[in-house]
């Protein structure tokens, strides 16, 4: 009699890195020829755990080096208290647990949360990475999601039609230290929305459908400048560029390394790791094969430990920025500039590698995009950068202050002192604003003598004093500035357009005052406060 395992097959769907365009992992999907085995597994934890083991064995038969994503229902983990057979299967397949992400899927209703969290703790202790699957279309409670503290959150593509929710999820992922992936991406428009929202990973029919053989190539739409996620970027996170690492035990022979490299032309190097997965030696493809191909090279090295042909590994933490990776690459001789850099977790275990070419391309693109949006006079960002950040504040539910600053009677300044003096005044105001900005404050020059400032309310005082107390002049003529601010608590405005509409009458009120002026209003409320400036004297009668 045939067993249900005889009719069960598995398909592989790539998880795509949206920054590099490479395959970051493979999700293994059960595909029975008959029946609905997943429905049975949802009710039978032992069966679900067995499916996870079979998925790993199916991947081992395909001899893929890519990290794996294995699906398990939340109820299964809570009932079984962990997945010891899965850990054993991963080790038996010659893989390391931290190369495997356990995708925990719904339903979560009626699942004992404490038991689930304890089981996740067991998986983490074994080295597995944790993913919260089906978010946005499932029933995972938000509090449980934060308690799980997953390494990855998989968002349903249907949520892309709600940009504020998607951006809020990206913000939550940043706080949790998790990556954001979007599942079910079928169109280029959805892909662009995922990138714009800040998702680092995605999967779906657009890139490659599930297939019996792991996909060698995937389609990733080219990124456009408008695809970049809004907000200040101190440097792209290295997590955006992580590629799968080719790992072998530190005891591997040179012959084993050669077999891996010759059988996997896409692999640029091999990391030799200790039993805990900590990099011990880095083997560069070209240098290694050159040594092996020399006269007597194979005879000399084939059976000897590969560590003799390796170099000390270069490593960065998973929370590093791309700029920090470049600093690591800059240390040492030029011969190692093209070496992969190992990305390690908090325990020093390798979770992937980054390549110099990926970093240089992304950083060059970000610099071009940044330069295109800068005002040529002050080298400050334009309105798009500020309004994009305003929308992000609104999506995150943060209170913010949006201010408009300009020079009083600037046309008269230009006419009287000359445009060169006017330009120098604008540059000086811009430098002062930028120098007074602190924390998350963002300063933009939107053209002419107009500046936008986005800040936390408590940072407004010092910034206002810096620009309004300064003795401004152009061509020897004294000049004053006007500042208008609108405070926007959560829910008071829907987007940057509404915030700008609230700011417009405040600007008019500030311009009607004498001397350096500052007026403050609150979105959704009438009235304003005059913080600086005096009412203009009435014109004499007759």
GROMACS .gro file of N, CA, C and O in nm, residues 14-25 66 200-202 207 215-220 240-244 355 358 361:
model
  124
   14UNK      N    1   1.190   3.110  -0.487
   14UNK     CA    2   1.298   3.198  -0.441
   14UNK      C    3   1.247   3.313  -0.356
   14UNK      O    4   1.140   3.370  -0.382
   15UNK      N    5   1.323   3.345  -0.254
   15UNK     CA    6   1.305   3.468  -0.179
   15UNK      C    7   1.412   3.564  -0.232
   15UNK      O    8   1.531   3.534  -0.225
   16UNK      N    9   1.368   3.675  -0.289
   16UNK     CA   10   1.457   3.763  -0.366
   16UNK      C   11   1.500   3.883  -0.282
   16UNK      O   12   1.418   3.945  -0.214
   17UNK      N   13   1.629   3.915  -0.289
   17UNK     CA   14   1.682   4.037  -0.228
   17UNK      C   15   1.655   4.152  -0.325
   17UNK      O   16   1.710   4.154  -0.436
   18UNK      N   17   1.574   4.249  -0.286
   18UNK     CA   18   1.534   4.356  -0.376
   18UNK      C   19   1.647   4.455  -0.405
   18UNK      O   20   1.640   4.528  -0.503
   19UNK      N   21   1.750   4.456  -0.320
   19UNK     CA   22   1.862   4.548  -0.343
   19UNK      C   23   1.963   4.490  -0.440
   19UNK      O   24   2.013   4.559  -0.529
   20UNK      N   25   1.993   4.361  -0.426
   20UNK     CA   26   2.095   4.300  -0.511
   20UNK      C   27   2.037   4.230  -0.632
   20UNK      O   28   2.107   4.204  -0.729
   21UNK      N   29   1.907   4.196  -0.627
   21UNK     CA   30   1.847   4.119  -0.734
   21UNK      C   31   1.881   3.972  -0.728
   21UNK      O   32   1.843   3.896  -0.818
   22UNK      N   33   1.950   3.930  -0.624
   22UNK     CA   34   1.988   3.790  -0.611
   22UNK      C   35   1.888   3.711  -0.527
   22UNK      O   36   1.799   3.767  -0.463
   23UNK      N   37   1.904   3.579  -0.531
   23UNK     CA   38   1.819   3.491  -0.453
   23UNK      C   39   1.877   3.479  -0.311
   23UNK      O   40   1.991   3.437  -0.294
   24UNK      N   41   1.798   3.518  -0.211
   24UNK     CA   42   1.844   3.517  -0.073
   24UNK      C   43   1.811   3.387  -0.002
   24UNK      O   44   1.866   3.359   0.105
   25UNK      N   45   1.722   3.308  -0.059
   25UNK     CA   46   1.683   3.182   0.003
   25UNK      C   47   1.575   3.114  -0.078
   25UNK      O   48   1.528   3.167  -0.179
   66UNK      N   49   2.167   2.736  -0.106
   66UNK     CA   50   2.093   2.852  -0.061
   66UNK      C   51   2.030   2.829   0.076
   66UNK      O   52   1.992   2.717   0.111
  200UNK      N   53   1.294   4.475   0.215
  200UNK     CA   54   1.425   4.430   0.166
  200UNK      C   55   1.414   4.303   0.082
  200UNK      O   56   1.500   4.279  -0.004
  201UNK      N   57   1.312   4.221   0.108
  201UNK     CA   58   1.297   4.092   0.041
  201UNK      C   59   1.157   4.081  -0.017
  201UNK      O   60   1.065   4.152   0.024
  202UNK      N   61   1.141   3.991  -0.113
  202UNK     CA   62   1.008   3.967  -0.171
  202UNK      C   63   1.009   3.831  -0.240
  202UNK      O   64   1.115   3.777  -0.272
  207UNK      N   65   0.882   3.724  -0.982
  207UNK     CA   66   1.024   3.689  -0.980
  207UNK      C   67   1.046   3.548  -1.033
  207UNK      O   68   1.131   3.526  -1.119
  215UNK      N   69   1.518   2.765  -0.871
  215UNK     CA   70   1.541   2.856  -0.983
  215UNK      C   71   1.684   2.906  -0.985
  215UNK      O   72   1.739   2.947  -0.882
  216UNK      N   73   1.744   2.900  -1.104
  216UNK     CA   74   1.880   2.952  -1.120
  216UNK      C   75   1.877   3.102  -1.146
  216UNK      O   76   1.969   3.175  -1.109
  217UNK      N   77   1.772   3.151  -1.212
  217UNK     CA   78   1.760   3.292  -1.245
  217UNK      C   79   1.622   3.342  -1.206
  217UNK      O   80   1.522   3.268  -1.215
  218UNK      N   81   1.616   3.467  -1.164
  218UNK     CA   82   1.488   3.530  -1.132
  218UNK      C   83   1.482   3.664  -1.203
  218UNK      O   84   1.586   3.723  -1.238
  219UNK      N   85   1.360   3.712  -1.225
  219UNK     CA   86   1.342   3.844  -1.285
  219UNK      C   87   1.315   3.945  -1.175
  219UNK      O   88   1.227   3.925  -1.091
  220UNK      N   89   1.392   4.052  -1.174
  220UNK     CA   90   1.370   4.160  -1.079
  220UNK      C   91   1.364   4.290  -1.158
  220UNK      O   92   1.460   4.325  -1.228
  240UNK      N   93   2.053   4.468   0.375
  240UNK     CA   94   1.990   4.480   0.245
  240UNK      C   95   2.071   4.411   0.134
  240UNK      O   96   2.019   4.388   0.025
  241UNK      N   97   2.197   4.383   0.162
  241UNK     CA   98   2.285   4.333   0.057
  241UNK      C   99   2.338   4.192   0.086
  241UNK      O  100   2.427   4.144   0.015
  242UNK      N  101   2.285   4.129   0.188
  242UNK     CA  102   2.337   3.997   0.226
  242UNK      C  103   2.304   3.894   0.118
  242UNK      O  104   2.190   3.883   0.073
  243UNK      N  105   2.405   3.823   0.077
  243UNK     CA  106   2.390   3.710  -0.014
  243UNK      C  107   2.416   3.581   0.064
  243UNK      O  108   2.485   3.583   0.165
  244UNK      N  109   2.362   3.469   0.016
  244UNK     CA  110   2.393   3.341   0.083
  244UNK      C  111   2.542   3.313   0.080
  244UNK      O  112   2.611   3.344  -0.018
  355UNK      N  113   2.906   4.155  -0.108
  355UNK     CA  114   3.006   4.173  -0.212
  355UNK      C  115   3.028   4.321  -0.239
  355UNK      O  116   2.935   4.400  -0.236
  358UNK      N  117   2.806   4.496  -0.512
  358UNK     CA  118   2.670   4.533  -0.470
  358UNK      C  119   2.670   4.664  -0.393
  358UNK      O  120   2.585   4.751  -0.414
  361UNK      N  121   2.760   4.978  -0.620
  361UNK     CA  122   2.648   5.016  -0.707
  361UNK      C  123   2.538   5.087  -0.628
  361UNK      O  124   2.489   5.192  -0.669
   0.00000   0.00000   0.00000
